């Protein structure tokens, strides 16, 4: 079957964006296809996810970029340097031909806070290998990214247990 590489975006203010990306990683891994996950906010993948991924180490590579920042930190120069480093890694992974699926988790924030140039990123994404599937997650996906994507899902927050004062639950939140 011919592979048509898709650009996919999971955005919105509801829970489930990163979880959906992980589900897709598992689905690819189930086919024995290689997946690369780049975490753009350190700690955005929790203990439960990291341990699960470890069991698929032959199929899923995980890279952690950044330093746990919110992309609104006091050291803008360092943030920009790390953003560029992460983006360069993402491009390498997309160009390598190694991966069926590349997941850029919380990448929208780099665009939203203008840590990276949106046009440059969109051009590079558009020029990726034609078989390369890419998932981008995070709130505030810029309009131009939504426009460029083949699949966009917006998670809408209707209720979250935190609002009722319920603490984060093991296996659900971490
Ligand atoms: P998950 O990692 O559970 O799939 P996510 O990737 O959609 O969530 P993020 O925006 O990355 O969500 O935020 C991560 C954390 O913020 C998670 O612990 C999540 O439960 C929490 N969160 C997400 N949406 C809400 C919300 N509407 N209210 C409160 N907390 C939220
Ligand atoms: Mg997330």
Coordinates of C-alpha atoms and ligand atoms in Angstrom, one line a residue:
X1 CA 0.0 0.0 0.0
X2 CA 1.3 3.4 -0.9
X3 CA 1.9 5.6 2.2
X4 CA 0.6 9.2 2.1
X5 CA 2.4 11.0 4.8
X6 CA -0.1 13.0 6.9
X7 CA 0.4 16.1 9.0
X8 CA -1.8 15.8 12.1
X9 CA -2.5 18.3 14.8
X10 CA -4.1 17.6 18.2
X11 CA -4.9 20.9 19.8
X12 CA -7.4 22.6 22.1
X13 CA -7.7 23.1 25.9
X14 CA -9.1 19.7 26.8
X15 CA -7.2 16.7 28.1
X16 CA -6.2 14.0 25.6
X17 CA -3.8 15.5 23.1
X18 CA -0.6 13.8 24.3
X19 CA -2.6 10.7 25.1
X20 CA -3.9 10.5 21.5
X21 CA -0.4 10.9 20.1
X22 CA 0.8 8.1 22.4
X23 CA -2.1 5.9 21.2
X24 CA -1.0 6.5 17.6
X25 CA 2.6 5.6 18.5
X26 CA 1.3 2.3 20.0
X27 CA -0.7 1.7 16.9
X28 CA 2.4 2.1 14.6
X29 CA 4.5 0.1 17.0
X30 CA 1.9 -2.7 16.8
X31 CA 2.7 -2.9 13.0
X32 CA 6.4 -3.0 13.8
X33 CA 6.8 0.5 12.4
X34 CA 9.4 2.9 13.9
X35 CA 8.2 6.0 15.8
X36 CA 10.2 8.9 17.1
X37 CA 8.8 11.1 19.8
X38 CA 10.3 14.5 20.6
X39 CA 9.1 16.0 23.8
X40 CA 9.4 19.8 23.6
X41 CA 8.5 20.4 27.2
X42 CA 10.5 18.4 29.6
X43 CA 8.2 16.2 31.7
X44 CA 5.3 16.4 29.3
X45 CA 5.4 12.6 29.1
X46 CA 4.7 11.2 32.5
X47 CA 6.2 8.2 34.3
X48 CA 3.4 5.8 33.1
X49 CA 4.0 6.8 29.5
X50 CA 7.8 6.6 29.7
X51 CA 7.6 3.1 31.2
X52 CA 5.1 1.9 28.6
X53 CA 7.4 3.3 25.8
X54 CA 10.4 1.5 27.3
X55 CA 8.6 -1.8 26.6
X56 CA 8.5 -0.8 22.9
X57 CA 12.1 0.3 22.8
X58 CA 12.7 -1.6 19.6
X59 CA 10.1 0.5 17.8
X60 CA 9.8 3.9 19.7
X61 CA 12.6 6.4 20.3
X62 CA 12.0 9.2 22.8
X63 CA 14.0 12.4 23.0
X64 CA 13.5 15.0 25.7
X65 CA 14.2 18.6 24.7
X66 CA 14.1 21.8 26.8
X67 CA 14.4 22.2 30.5
X68 CA 10.9 22.0 31.8
X69 CA 10.2 25.5 30.8
X70 CA 6.9 27.0 29.8
X71 CA 8.3 28.9 26.9
X72 CA 7.7 32.1 28.8
X73 CA 10.8 31.9 30.9
X74 CA 13.2 34.6 32.1
X75 CA 16.0 33.4 29.8
X76 CA 14.7 34.0 26.3
X77 CA 18.0 33.5 24.5
X78 CA 18.4 30.0 26.1
X79 CA 14.8 29.1 25.2
X80 CA 15.4 30.1 21.6
X81 CA 18.6 28.1 21.5
X82 CA 16.8 25.0 22.9
X83 CA 13.8 25.5 20.6
X84 CA 16.1 25.5 17.6
X85 CA 18.1 22.5 18.8
X86 CA 14.8 20.6 19.2
X87 CA 13.6 21.7 15.8
X88 CA 16.8 20.7 14.1
X89 CA 16.5 17.2 15.7
X90 CA 12.9 17.0 14.5
X91 CA 14.1 17.8 10.9
X92 CA 16.8 15.2 11.1
X93 CA 14.3 12.6 12.3
X94 CA 11.9 13.5 9.5
X95 CA 14.7 13.5 6.8
X96 CA 16.3 10.3 8.0
X97 CA 13.8 8.0 6.5
X98 CA 14.0 5.9 9.7
X99 CA 10.6 6.7 11.1
X100 CA 7.1 6.0 9.9
X101 CA 5.8 8.5 12.4
X102 CA 7.4 11.5 14.1
X103 CA 5.6 13.0 17.1
X104 CA 6.4 16.6 18.1
X105 CA 4.7 16.8 21.5
X106 CA 3.8 20.3 22.7
X107 CA 5.5 21.8 19.6
X108 CA 2.7 24.3 19.2
X109 CA 4.0 26.4 22.0
X110 CA 7.3 27.1 20.2
X111 CA 5.2 28.5 17.4
X112 CA 2.7 30.3 19.6
X113 CA 5.4 32.0 21.6
X114 CA 7.5 32.7 18.5
X115 CA 10.5 30.7 19.6
X116 CA 10.7 29.5 16.0
X117 CA 9.7 31.2 12.7
X118 CA 6.3 29.8 11.7
X119 CA 6.9 30.1 7.9
X120 CA 10.2 28.4 8.1
X121 CA 8.7 25.5 10.0
X122 CA 5.7 25.2 7.7
X123 CA 8.0 25.2 4.6
X124 CA 10.2 22.4 6.1
X125 CA 7.1 20.4 7.1
X126 CA 5.7 20.8 3.6
X127 CA 9.0 19.6 2.1
X128 CA 9.3 16.5 4.2
X129 CA 9.5 13.0 2.6
X130 CA 6.1 12.2 1.1
X131 CA 5.7 9.1 3.2
X132 CA 6.5 10.9 6.5
X133 CA 3.6 11.0 9.0
X134 CA 3.9 13.8 11.6
X135 CA 1.9 14.5 14.7
X136 CA 2.1 17.9 16.5
X137 CA 0.4 18.4 19.8
X138 CA -0.3 21.3 22.1
X139 CA -2.7 24.2 22.7
X140 CA -2.9 27.3 20.6
X141 CA -2.1 25.7 17.2
X142 CA -1.5 28.7 14.9
X143 CA -4.1 29.1 12.1
X144 CA -1.5 28.6 9.4
X145 CA -0.5 25.2 10.9
X146 CA -4.2 24.2 11.1
X147 CA -4.5 25.2 7.4
X148 CA -1.4 23.2 6.4
X149 CA -2.5 20.0 8.3
X150 CA -4.3 17.1 6.8
X151 CA -6.0 16.1 10.1
X152 CA -6.8 18.5 13.0
X153 CA -8.6 17.5 16.1
X154 CA -9.5 20.0 18.8
X155 CA -9.9 18.6 22.3
X156 CA -12.5 20.7 24.0
X157 CA -12.5 20.9 27.8
X158 CA -16.0 20.3 29.1
X159 CA -15.1 19.0 32.5
X160 CA -11.8 18.2 34.2
X161 CA -11.6 16.5 37.7
X162 CA -9.1 19.2 38.8
X163 CA -11.9 21.7 38.7
X164 CA -13.8 19.6 41.3
X165 CA -10.6 19.5 43.4
X166 CA -9.9 15.8 42.6
X167 CA -6.2 15.0 42.7
X168 CA -4.3 13.6 39.7
X169 CA -4.9 9.8 39.4
X170 CA -2.2 7.2 38.7
X171 CA -2.4 5.7 35.2
X172 CA -4.8 8.6 34.2
X173 CA -2.7 11.7 34.7
X174 CA 0.8 10.2 35.3
Ligands
LIG1 P1 -2.8 14.3 28.4 O1 -1.3 14.4 28.6 O2 -3.5 13.9 29.6 O3 -3.2 13.7 27.1 P2 -3.0 16.9 27.1 O4 -1.7 16.6 26.4 O5 -4.2 17.1 26.3 O6 -3.2 15.9 28.3 P3 -1.7 19.3 28.1 O7 -2.3 20.6 27.6 O8 -0.4 18.9 27.5 O9 -2.9 18.2 28.0 O10 -1.6 19.4 29.6 C1 -1.1 18.4 30.4 C2 -1.7 18.3 31.7 O11 -2.7 19.3 32.0 C3 -2.4 17.0 32.0 O12 -2.1 16.6 33.3 C4 -3.9 17.3 31.8 O13 -4.7 16.5 32.6 C5 -3.9 18.7 32.3 N1 -5.1 19.3 31.7 C6 -5.4 19.3 30.4 N2 -6.5 20.0 30.1 C7 -6.9 20.4 31.3 C8 -8.1 21.2 31.7 N3 -9.0 21.6 30.8 N4 -8.1 21.5 33.0 C9 -7.2 21.1 33.9 N5 -6.1 20.4 33.6 C10 -6.0 20.1 32.3
LIG2 MG1 0.1 17.4 26.2

